[in-house]
Amino acid sequence: MAEKSPAADVEAGLLAHLNSAGEVPDSRSFASSLGVSHLELVGVIKSLSAFRIVESKDIIKEAWVLTEEAKGYVAKGSPEAQLVAAIPPEGVSKDALKAKLGDAFDVGMKAAARNKWIGFEKGNKDLVLRKVESVMDELQEQLRRLENGEAVPDKVIDDLKRRKLITKEKSIWHSLKKGPEFVLKRKTLATDVTTEHLRSGDWKDLEFKDYNYGAQGQPIAKGYVQPLMEVREAIENIFIMMGFTEMPTNNFVESSFWNFDALFQPQQHPARDSHDTFFLNAPATTQQLPEDYLEKVKLVHQSGGYGSKGYVYDWKRDEAEKNLLRTHTTAVSTRMLYKLAQEKPFAPKRYYSIDRVFRNEAVDRTHLAEFHQIEGLICDYGLTLGDLIGVLEDFFSSLGMSKLRFKPAYNPYTEPSMEIFSYHDGLKKWVEVGNSGMFRPEMLLPMGLPEGVNVIAWGLSLERPTMILYGIDNIRDLFGPKVDFNLIKSNPLCRLGL
Ligand code: PHE
C-alpha cells in the first residue's frame, strides 16, 4: 500500500483543483500556490499523464534571467549607486572607496563618472567628490523589473547583456486539463499478492497492475569480457577450426636478432631505428643466441647464398644483440619455424598467435604504442601464392569479410607480399585489414628447413577489426587507461560480421 507522502499530497491537491476549476494554465504558479517546487509537481504530472488522468501541454519559453552579479545589484544597488552612497559630503580618497566597495569599485567609478554623479577636486585627482544629492538607481530598477517578468525596452536588454548581467534561459512548464481517465483519487493498483492478501481474502477484489513486458531486466552483477578479448576468442576459434596450433608468445622482450635479423631485415632498415622501436636499457643486450644459426644469418645478410646476393654490408653482432620490445609477433613465428627446422623428419605445421606488440609511434585516434597482433602461418612443401589467397579467403570470410582484394606490397621477409583489403558494407569502402606474404628463402633456408618447403603467412591487428565490429572510432576508447567500464558492460552480445 502506498504510504502518504508529500507527492501524494501534491497529487491530491492537483486533482482536486482540476476537478473544481477544470484546468491549470501555468504549472509554475500552481506549484507555488501549493508551496512545492516546480520539479516536484512535474514528477506528479508525469505520473498522472502516463495514466491519462491528466493531459499536459508543454509551454516552452526563453526568458532573461539575472546572473549572480546582477542579483547582488538588486539587493545592494548598482555599483554606481553604491559608490555615490559611499562618498561623504567632504569627499573621499580613491583608496578608501576601493576598500569599501571591493569588486564594484572599477565599474562603479566608470558608470558614476559617465552619469556625472562624481567629480574631482582641482589639482587633487585622488579625492572623489559627490556632485549630486541623491541618485535614481536606474540599473537596479531595470534588473528588478526583469526579475519580476515585467517588460523592459530592447535597448536596456542589449545593455544588460553586454554587461553580462543577464543570460537567456529556456524554461519549460505545463498547462493541464483533465485527461480521459480523470479520477479524483487514483486507485492504488496492487503489484504483488502478499501473505496478508491471501489470509484476509481481499486478493479477490484487488486490482492488479499490468505487467510491463517492455521493462528492462535487472542488470546482472557479473564480470564482463573486454571487446578485444571477445574478438580474440572468436578469432582463436576460427584458427582452431582451420587446424592451427597456438604459438607461445609469452615474451614481450625480444632480441633484435629474432625480431629483425633472422627475418632477413637489414641492420640499417628504418624500422630498426629507436624512433620506431623501443629498445631496452637494462638488460640492453642478449647473450643467448644460437651460434651456428647466427653465423648463417650473418652470411646471408652479408653475401647472400641460396640463390640470393644478400644485402652486401658488414653485419654486426652488436646490433643483433640489442634487446627490444617485440615490434611484431613475426618474431615468435620465426623462433617457431627455427625450432620446427631442427625437428627431423620435417612435418608440416599450421601455427597462429594473438598477442601484444610495441611500436614507438605517435599516439592518435587509430594508433597506440602497444596493440595486439594476430598472425597465422602454414609451413609445408610446395605452397604457392594461390594457397595463400585461398587460406586468406577462408580465414577472412569466417570473420565476416568475404569481399577481399590484394595489393602488392613489400616486407623484407616476404616475397611476394600482399596487403589485404576488405570491402566494408557499413562504411561502404575498402579498408586495409592485414598484410601477408610468402617467407623468403633467405629467411627459411638458413634455419635448416628442407628445400621445397614454403611458408605462407599473414598478420593483422586485433584492434582494427574490433573497432569496425563495435563501431568504435577512437582506439583509446577500446584499449588503455581511458577505457570506460560502462562501455564494456553495455556492449552488444551479438555483433554483425563475427
Ligand atoms: N609482421 C607483419 C606486420 O607487422 C605482418 C606479416 C606477418 C606480414 C606475416 C607478412 C607475413 O605488419
Coordinates of C-alpha atoms and ligand atoms in Angstrom, one line a residue:
M1 CA 0.0 0.0 0.0
A2 CA 1.3 3.4 -0.9
E3 CA 2.2 5.5 2.1
K4 CA 1.1 9.0 2.5
S5 CA 3.9 11.1 1.0
P6 CA 4.4 14.7 0.1
A7 CA 3.9 13.6 -3.6
A8 CA 0.5 12.1 -2.6
D9 CA -0.5 15.4 -1.1
V10 CA 0.6 17.3 -4.3
E11 CA -1.3 14.8 -6.4
A12 CA -4.5 15.2 -4.2
G13 CA -4.2 19.0 -4.4
L14 CA -3.8 18.9 -8.2
L15 CA -6.6 16.5 -8.8
A16 CA -9.0 18.5 -6.5
H17 CA -8.1 21.7 -8.3
L18 CA -8.7 20.2 -11.8
N19 CA -11.9 18.7 -10.6
S20 CA -13.3 22.1 -9.5
A21 CA -11.5 24.5 -11.8
G22 CA -11.1 22.2 -14.9
E23 CA -7.6 23.4 -15.7
V24 CA -4.3 24.6 -14.6
P25 CA -3.0 27.2 -17.0
D26 CA 0.5 27.5 -15.6
S27 CA 2.2 24.7 -13.6
R28 CA 4.8 27.1 -12.1
S29 CA 2.3 29.4 -10.4
F30 CA 0.3 26.4 -9.4
A31 CA 3.4 24.8 -7.8
S32 CA 4.0 28.0 -5.8
S33 CA 0.3 28.1 -4.7
L34 CA 0.8 24.6 -3.3
G35 CA 4.0 25.6 -1.7
V36 CA 6.1 23.0 -3.5
S37 CA 8.9 23.2 -6.0
H38 CA 8.0 23.1 -9.7
L39 CA 10.2 20.0 -10.1
E40 CA 8.2 18.1 -7.5
L41 CA 4.9 19.0 -9.3
V42 CA 6.4 17.9 -12.6
G43 CA 7.1 14.5 -11.2
V44 CA 3.4 14.1 -10.2
I45 CA 2.3 15.5 -13.6
K46 CA 4.4 12.9 -15.4
S47 CA 3.0 10.0 -13.4
L48 CA -0.6 11.2 -13.9
S49 CA -0.2 11.8 -17.6
A50 CA 1.2 8.3 -18.1
F51 CA -2.2 7.0 -16.9
R52 CA -4.1 9.7 -18.9
I53 CA -5.6 11.0 -15.7
V54 CA -4.4 14.5 -16.7
E55 CA -3.5 15.9 -20.1
S56 CA -0.4 18.1 -20.1
K57 CA 0.8 20.6 -22.7
D58 CA 4.3 21.9 -22.7
I59 CA 4.9 25.6 -22.7
I60 CA 8.4 26.4 -23.6
K61 CA 9.7 30.0 -23.3
E62 CA 13.1 31.6 -23.4
A63 CA 13.5 34.2 -20.8
W64 CA 16.2 36.5 -19.5
V65 CA 17.4 35.7 -16.0
L66 CA 19.7 37.6 -13.8
T67 CA 23.3 36.5 -13.2
E68 CA 24.6 36.2 -9.6
E69 CA 26.3 39.5 -10.0
A70 CA 23.0 41.2 -11.1
K71 CA 21.2 39.6 -8.2
G72 CA 23.7 41.3 -5.9
Y73 CA 22.9 44.6 -7.5
V74 CA 19.2 44.1 -7.0
A75 CA 19.9 43.6 -3.3
K76 CA 22.5 46.2 -2.7
G77 CA 22.1 48.7 -5.5
S78 CA 24.1 49.1 -8.7
P79 CA 27.9 49.7 -8.3
E80 CA 27.5 53.3 -9.4
A81 CA 24.7 53.9 -6.8
Q82 CA 26.7 52.1 -4.1
L83 CA 29.7 54.2 -5.0
V84 CA 27.8 57.5 -4.7
A85 CA 26.2 56.5 -1.5
A86 CA 29.7 55.7 0.0
I87 CA 31.0 59.3 -0.7
P88 CA 30.6 61.6 2.3
P89 CA 29.9 65.3 1.7
E90 CA 33.6 66.3 2.1
G91 CA 34.7 63.7 -0.5
V92 CA 36.9 60.6 0.0
S93 CA 40.1 59.2 -1.3
K94 CA 40.1 56.6 -4.1
D95 CA 41.8 54.0 -1.9
A96 CA 39.3 54.3 0.8
L97 CA 36.5 54.0 -1.7
K98 CA 38.1 51.0 -3.2
A99 CA 38.5 49.3 0.2
K100 CA 34.8 49.9 0.9
L101 CA 33.4 48.8 -2.5
G102 CA 35.7 45.9 -3.4
D103 CA 34.8 44.4 -6.8
A104 CA 32.2 47.1 -7.5
F105 CA 34.7 49.9 -7.4
D106 CA 36.0 50.0 -11.0
V107 CA 32.7 49.5 -12.7
G108 CA 31.1 52.0 -10.2
M109 CA 33.7 54.7 -10.9
K110 CA 33.2 54.5 -14.6
A111 CA 29.5 54.5 -14.6
A112 CA 29.2 57.2 -12.0
A113 CA 31.6 59.4 -13.9
R114 CA 29.6 58.8 -17.1
N115 CA 26.5 59.9 -15.3
K116 CA 28.3 63.0 -14.0
W117 CA 27.5 61.9 -10.4
I118 CA 31.0 62.3 -9.2
G119 CA 33.9 64.8 -9.8
F120 CA 37.4 65.5 -8.6
E121 CA 38.9 68.3 -6.7
K122 CA 41.0 70.7 -8.8
G123 CA 44.7 69.6 -8.5
N124 CA 43.8 66.6 -6.5
K125 CA 42.8 63.7 -8.7
D126 CA 42.7 61.4 -5.8
L127 CA 39.9 62.9 -3.9
V128 CA 36.5 61.8 -5.2
L129 CA 33.6 64.3 -4.7
R130 CA 29.9 63.6 -4.9
K131 CA 28.1 66.0 -7.3
V132 CA 24.5 65.0 -6.7
E133 CA 22.4 64.9 -3.6
S134 CA 20.8 61.6 -4.3
V135 CA 20.6 59.3 -7.4
M136 CA 17.9 57.4 -9.2
D137 CA 19.3 53.8 -9.4
E138 CA 18.1 53.0 -12.8
L139 CA 20.1 49.8 -13.2
Q140 CA 18.7 48.4 -10.0
E141 CA 15.2 49.3 -11.2
Q142 CA 15.6 47.6 -14.6
L143 CA 17.0 44.5 -13.0
R144 CA 14.2 44.3 -10.6
R145 CA 11.6 44.7 -13.4
L146 CA 13.2 41.9 -15.4
E147 CA 13.3 39.7 -12.3
N148 CA 9.5 40.2 -11.9
G149 CA 8.9 39.3 -15.5
E150 CA 7.9 42.9 -16.5
A151 CA 8.6 44.4 -19.9
V152 CA 11.9 46.1 -20.4
P153 CA 12.9 48.0 -23.6
D154 CA 15.2 46.2 -26.1
K155 CA 17.9 48.8 -25.7
V156 CA 18.1 48.1 -22.0
I157 CA 18.3 44.3 -22.6
D158 CA 21.2 44.9 -25.0
D159 CA 23.0 46.9 -22.5
L160 CA 22.5 44.4 -19.7
K161 CA 23.6 41.6 -21.9
R162 CA 26.8 43.5 -22.8
R163 CA 27.4 44.0 -19.1
K164 CA 26.9 40.2 -18.5
L165 CA 24.2 40.9 -16.0
I166 CA 21.6 38.7 -17.7
T167 CA 21.6 35.4 -19.6
K168 CA 18.9 33.7 -21.7
E169 CA 17.5 30.5 -20.2
K170 CA 15.0 28.1 -21.6
S171 CA 12.2 27.2 -19.2
I172 CA 9.5 24.6 -19.6
W173 CA 6.3 24.5 -17.8
H174 CA 2.9 22.9 -18.4
S175 CA -0.7 23.7 -18.8
L176 CA -3.0 21.0 -17.6
K177 CA -6.5 19.8 -18.0
K178 CA -8.5 16.6 -17.1
G179 CA -7.5 13.5 -19.1
P180 CA -9.8 10.9 -20.4
E181 CA -9.2 8.7 -17.4
F182 CA -9.6 11.5 -14.9
V183 CA -10.4 10.5 -11.3
L184 CA -10.4 12.5 -8.1
K185 CA -8.5 9.8 -6.4
R186 CA -6.3 7.2 -8.1
K187 CA -6.8 3.7 -7.1
T188 CA -3.6 2.1 -6.0
L189 CA -3.0 -1.0 -8.0
A190 CA -1.5 -4.0 -6.3
T191 CA 1.7 -5.3 -7.7
D192 CA 2.1 -8.5 -5.7
V193 CA -0.1 -11.0 -3.9
T194 CA 1.1 -11.0 -0.3
T195 CA 0.5 -13.4 2.5
E196 CA -1.6 -10.7 4.0
H197 CA -3.9 -10.7 0.9
L198 CA -4.2 -14.4 1.0
R199 CA -5.1 -14.6 4.6
S200 CA -7.7 -11.8 4.5
G201 CA -9.1 -13.0 1.2
D202 CA -9.0 -9.4 -0.2
W203 CA -6.9 -10.6 -3.2
K204 CA -10.3 -11.4 -4.8
D205 CA -11.2 -7.7 -5.0
L206 CA -7.8 -6.2 -5.7
E207 CA -7.0 -4.6 -9.0
F208 CA -3.5 -5.6 -10.2
K209 CA -1.1 -3.5 -12.1
D210 CA -0.5 -4.7 -15.7
Y211 CA 2.8 -6.5 -16.4
N212 CA 5.2 -4.2 -18.2
Y213 CA 6.8 -6.6 -20.7
G214 CA 8.9 -3.7 -22.1
A215 CA 10.7 -3.1 -18.8
Q216 CA 14.4 -3.9 -18.7
G217 CA 15.6 -6.8 -16.6
Q218 CA 17.8 -6.4 -13.6
P219 CA 21.4 -5.8 -14.6
I220 CA 23.3 -9.0 -13.9
A221 CA 26.2 -8.5 -11.5
K222 CA 28.9 -10.4 -13.2
G223 CA 32.2 -10.0 -14.9
Y224 CA 32.2 -8.7 -18.5
V225 CA 34.6 -9.5 -21.3
Q226 CA 36.5 -6.7 -22.9
P227 CA 35.6 -6.4 -26.6
L228 CA 39.2 -7.1 -27.6
M229 CA 39.1 -10.4 -25.7
E230 CA 35.7 -11.3 -27.2
V231 CA 37.0 -10.8 -30.7
R232 CA 40.3 -12.5 -29.8
E233 CA 38.4 -15.6 -28.7
A234 CA 36.3 -15.6 -31.9
I235 CA 39.4 -15.4 -34.0
E236 CA 41.1 -18.1 -31.9
N237 CA 38.2 -20.4 -32.6
I238 CA 38.5 -19.8 -36.3
F239 CA 42.2 -20.7 -36.3
I240 CA 41.4 -23.8 -34.3
M241 CA 38.7 -24.8 -36.7
M242 CA 41.1 -24.4 -39.5
G243 CA 43.6 -26.8 -37.8
F244 CA 46.1 -24.2 -36.4
T245 CA 48.1 -24.6 -33.2
E246 CA 48.9 -21.7 -30.9
M247 CA 52.5 -20.5 -30.6
P248 CA 53.9 -19.5 -27.2
T249 CA 54.0 -15.7 -27.2
N250 CA 55.0 -15.1 -23.6
N251 CA 58.0 -12.9 -24.2
F252 CA 57.4 -9.2 -24.8
V253 CA 61.2 -8.7 -24.6
E254 CA 63.0 -10.0 -27.7
S255 CA 66.4 -9.6 -29.2
S256 CA 66.9 -7.7 -32.4
F257 CA 68.2 -11.0 -33.8
W258 CA 64.8 -12.8 -33.6
N259 CA 62.8 -9.7 -34.2
F260 CA 64.8 -8.5 -37.3
D261 CA 67.9 -10.3 -38.3
A262 CA 66.5 -13.8 -38.6
L263 CA 63.8 -12.2 -40.7
F264 CA 66.3 -11.0 -43.2
Q265 CA 65.6 -7.4 -42.2
P266 CA 68.9 -5.5 -42.9
Q267 CA 70.5 -3.8 -39.9
Q268 CA 70.1 -0.3 -41.4
H269 CA 66.4 -0.8 -42.1
P270 CA 64.5 2.3 -40.8
A271 CA 62.2 0.1 -38.6
R272 CA 65.3 -0.7 -36.5
D273 CA 65.6 2.9 -35.5
S274 CA 64.8 4.0 -32.0
H275 CA 62.1 6.3 -33.5
D276 CA 60.1 3.2 -34.4
T277 CA 61.2 0.6 -31.8
F278 CA 61.5 0.6 -28.0
F279 CA 65.0 -0.6 -27.1
L280 CA 65.7 -1.8 -23.6
N281 CA 68.2 -0.1 -21.3
A282 CA 68.6 -3.0 -18.9
P283 CA 69.4 -5.6 -19.9
A284 CA 70.4 -3.8 -23.0
T285 CA 71.7 -6.9 -24.8
T286 CA 71.1 -10.6 -25.0
Q287 CA 73.9 -13.2 -24.9
Q288 CA 72.0 -16.3 -25.7
L289 CA 71.8 -16.7 -29.5
P290 CA 72.1 -20.0 -31.4
E291 CA 75.7 -19.6 -32.7
D292 CA 75.5 -21.9 -35.8
Y293 CA 72.3 -20.3 -37.0
L294 CA 73.6 -16.8 -36.2
E295 CA 76.6 -17.4 -38.4
K296 CA 74.3 -18.4 -41.3
V297 CA 72.1 -15.4 -40.8
K298 CA 75.2 -13.2 -40.8
L299 CA 76.4 -14.7 -44.1
V300 CA 73.0 -14.4 -45.8
H301 CA 72.8 -10.7 -44.9
Q302 CA 76.4 -10.0 -46.0
S303 CA 76.9 -12.1 -49.1
G304 CA 73.7 -14.0 -49.7
G305 CA 73.5 -17.6 -50.7
Y306 CA 70.5 -19.9 -51.6
G307 CA 70.3 -18.1 -54.9
S308 CA 70.4 -14.6 -53.3
K309 CA 73.1 -11.8 -53.4
G310 CA 72.3 -10.7 -49.9
Y311 CA 72.4 -7.1 -48.9
V312 CA 76.2 -6.7 -49.2
Y313 CA 77.1 -4.9 -46.0
D314 CA 79.1 -5.5 -42.8
W315 CA 76.7 -7.4 -40.5
K316 CA 77.3 -6.5 -36.8
R317 CA 76.6 -8.9 -33.9
D318 CA 76.2 -5.9 -31.5
E319 CA 73.2 -4.8 -33.5
A320 CA 71.6 -8.2 -33.3
E321 CA 72.2 -8.5 -29.6
K322 CA 70.2 -5.3 -28.7
N323 CA 67.1 -6.1 -26.7
L324 CA 63.8 -4.5 -27.6
L325 CA 60.1 -4.8 -27.0
R326 CA 59.0 -7.0 -30.0
T327 CA 57.6 -4.9 -32.8
H328 CA 55.6 -7.8 -34.3
T329 CA 54.7 -11.4 -33.4
T330 CA 56.5 -12.5 -36.6
A331 CA 59.5 -12.7 -34.2
V332 CA 57.6 -15.6 -32.4
S333 CA 56.8 -17.2 -35.8
T334 CA 60.5 -17.0 -36.7
R335 CA 61.5 -18.8 -33.4
M336 CA 58.9 -21.5 -34.1
L337 CA 60.0 -22.0 -37.6
Y338 CA 63.6 -22.4 -36.5
K339 CA 62.5 -24.9 -33.9
L340 CA 60.5 -26.8 -36.4
A341 CA 63.5 -26.8 -38.8
Q342 CA 65.5 -28.6 -36.1
E343 CA 62.9 -31.5 -35.9
K344 CA 63.7 -34.3 -38.3
P345 CA 61.9 -35.5 -40.3
F346 CA 60.2 -32.4 -41.3
A347 CA 56.4 -32.3 -40.6
P348 CA 54.1 -29.6 -42.0
K349 CA 52.6 -27.2 -39.4
R350 CA 49.9 -24.6 -39.1
Y351 CA 50.6 -22.1 -36.4
Y352 CA 48.8 -19.0 -35.0
S353 CA 49.4 -16.4 -32.3
I354 CA 47.5 -13.4 -30.9
D355 CA 49.4 -11.2 -28.5
R356 CA 50.8 -7.8 -27.8
V357 CA 53.4 -5.9 -29.8
F358 CA 55.0 -2.5 -29.2
R359 CA 55.9 0.4 -31.5
N360 CA 57.4 3.8 -30.8
E361 CA 54.5 5.6 -32.5
A362 CA 52.8 8.9 -32.0
V363 CA 49.5 8.0 -30.3
D364 CA 46.4 9.2 -32.1
R365 CA 42.8 8.1 -32.9
T366 CA 44.0 5.0 -34.7
H367 CA 47.4 4.3 -33.3
L368 CA 48.7 3.2 -29.9
A369 CA 52.3 2.4 -28.9
E370 CA 51.1 -1.1 -28.0
F371 CA 48.5 -3.2 -29.6
H372 CA 47.7 -6.8 -30.4
Q373 CA 48.7 -8.7 -33.5
I374 CA 47.1 -11.7 -34.9
E375 CA 49.3 -13.9 -37.0
G376 CA 48.9 -17.1 -38.9
L377 CA 51.3 -19.3 -40.9
I378 CA 51.4 -22.5 -42.8
C379 CA 54.6 -24.4 -43.4
D380 CA 54.5 -27.2 -46.0
Y381 CA 56.1 -28.4 -49.2
G382 CA 55.1 -26.7 -52.5
L383 CA 52.9 -23.9 -51.2
T384 CA 52.1 -21.1 -53.6
L385 CA 50.6 -17.7 -53.6
G386 CA 47.3 -19.3 -54.7
D387 CA 47.4 -21.3 -51.4
L388 CA 47.9 -18.1 -49.5
I389 CA 45.0 -16.3 -51.2
G390 CA 42.8 -19.4 -50.6
V391 CA 43.6 -19.5 -46.9
L392 CA 43.1 -15.8 -46.5
E393 CA 39.7 -16.1 -48.2
D394 CA 38.8 -18.9 -45.8
F395 CA 40.1 -17.0 -42.8
F396 CA 38.6 -13.6 -43.5
S397 CA 35.2 -14.9 -44.7
S398 CA 34.9 -16.7 -41.3
L399 CA 35.4 -13.2 -39.8
G400 CA 32.5 -11.9 -42.0
M401 CA 34.8 -10.3 -44.6
S402 CA 34.1 -12.2 -47.8
K403 CA 34.9 -9.5 -50.4
L404 CA 38.7 -9.3 -50.4
R405 CA 41.3 -7.6 -52.7
F406 CA 45.0 -7.9 -52.6
K407 CA 47.6 -5.3 -53.4
P408 CA 51.3 -6.0 -54.0
A409 CA 53.4 -4.8 -51.0
Y410 CA 56.9 -5.0 -49.6
N411 CA 58.2 -6.7 -46.5
P412 CA 61.9 -7.5 -46.1
Y413 CA 61.0 -11.1 -45.1
T414 CA 58.3 -12.0 -47.6
E415 CA 58.3 -12.2 -51.4
P416 CA 55.8 -11.8 -52.9
S417 CA 53.9 -9.7 -50.3
M418 CA 50.3 -8.6 -50.3
E419 CA 48.3 -6.1 -48.4
I420 CA 44.8 -7.4 -47.8
F421 CA 41.7 -5.1 -48.2
S422 CA 38.2 -6.0 -47.4
Y423 CA 35.0 -4.2 -48.6
H424 CA 33.1 -2.9 -45.5
D425 CA 29.4 -2.8 -46.2
G426 CA 28.8 -0.5 -43.2
L427 CA 31.5 2.0 -44.1
K428 CA 30.9 1.5 -47.8
K429 CA 34.6 1.4 -48.7
W430 CA 37.6 -0.9 -48.9
V431 CA 39.6 -1.0 -45.7
E432 CA 43.0 -2.4 -45.2
V433 CA 42.7 -5.4 -42.9
G434 CA 46.1 -7.1 -43.0
N435 CA 49.5 -7.9 -44.5
S436 CA 50.7 -11.2 -45.9
G437 CA 53.3 -12.9 -47.9
M438 CA 55.5 -16.0 -48.5
F439 CA 58.6 -16.0 -46.3
R440 CA 61.8 -15.6 -48.4
P441 CA 64.2 -18.5 -48.9
E442 CA 66.9 -16.2 -47.3
M443 CA 64.9 -16.5 -44.1
L444 CA 63.9 -20.2 -44.3
L445 CA 66.9 -22.0 -45.7
P446 CA 69.5 -20.7 -43.1
M447 CA 67.1 -22.2 -40.4
G448 CA 67.6 -25.6 -42.0
L449 CA 64.1 -26.1 -43.4
P450 CA 64.3 -28.5 -46.3
E451 CA 64.4 -27.2 -49.9
G452 CA 61.0 -27.0 -51.4
V453 CA 59.3 -26.1 -48.1
N454 CA 57.4 -22.8 -48.2
V455 CA 55.7 -20.7 -45.6
I456 CA 52.7 -18.6 -46.3
A457 CA 51.8 -16.2 -43.5
W458 CA 49.7 -13.2 -42.7
G459 CA 49.3 -10.7 -39.9
L460 CA 46.7 -8.2 -38.8
S461 CA 45.9 -6.1 -35.7
L462 CA 43.2 -7.3 -33.3
E463 CA 42.2 -3.7 -32.6
R464 CA 41.2 -2.8 -36.2
P465 CA 38.5 -5.5 -36.8
T466 CA 37.3 -4.9 -33.2
M467 CA 36.8 -1.2 -33.8
I468 CA 35.0 -1.9 -37.0
L469 CA 32.8 -4.5 -35.4
Y470 CA 31.9 -2.4 -32.4
G471 CA 31.7 0.9 -34.3
I472 CA 34.4 2.5 -32.2
D473 CA 36.4 5.2 -33.9
N474 CA 38.9 6.1 -31.3
I475 CA 41.3 3.3 -30.3
R476 CA 41.8 4.9 -26.9
D477 CA 38.1 4.1 -26.1
L478 CA 38.9 0.4 -26.7
F479 CA 42.3 -0.1 -25.1
G480 CA 44.3 1.7 -22.4
P481 CA 43.7 3.7 -19.3
K482 CA 40.8 5.8 -20.7
V483 CA 38.5 2.8 -21.4
D484 CA 35.1 3.3 -19.8
F485 CA 33.9 0.3 -17.8
N486 CA 30.4 1.1 -18.8
L487 CA 31.3 0.6 -22.4
I488 CA 32.5 -2.9 -21.6
K489 CA 29.3 -3.6 -19.7
S490 CA 26.9 -2.3 -22.3
N491 CA 28.5 -3.8 -25.4
P492 CA 26.1 -5.8 -27.5
L493 CA 26.2 -9.5 -27.1
C494 CA 25.7 -10.0 -30.8
R495 CA 27.7 -8.3 -33.5
L496 CA 27.2 -8.2 -37.2
G497 CA 30.0 -9.8 -39.0
L498 CA 31.6 -12.1 -36.5
Ligands
PHE1 N1 54.8 -8.7 -39.5 C1 53.9 -8.0 -40.3 C2 53.4 -6.7 -39.7 O1 53.9 -6.4 -38.6 C3 52.7 -8.9 -40.7 C4 53.1 -10.0 -41.5 C5 53.1 -11.3 -41.0 C6 53.3 -9.9 -42.9 C7 53.4 -12.4 -41.8 C8 53.6 -10.9 -43.6 C9 53.7 -12.2 -43.1 O2 52.7 -6.0 -40.2

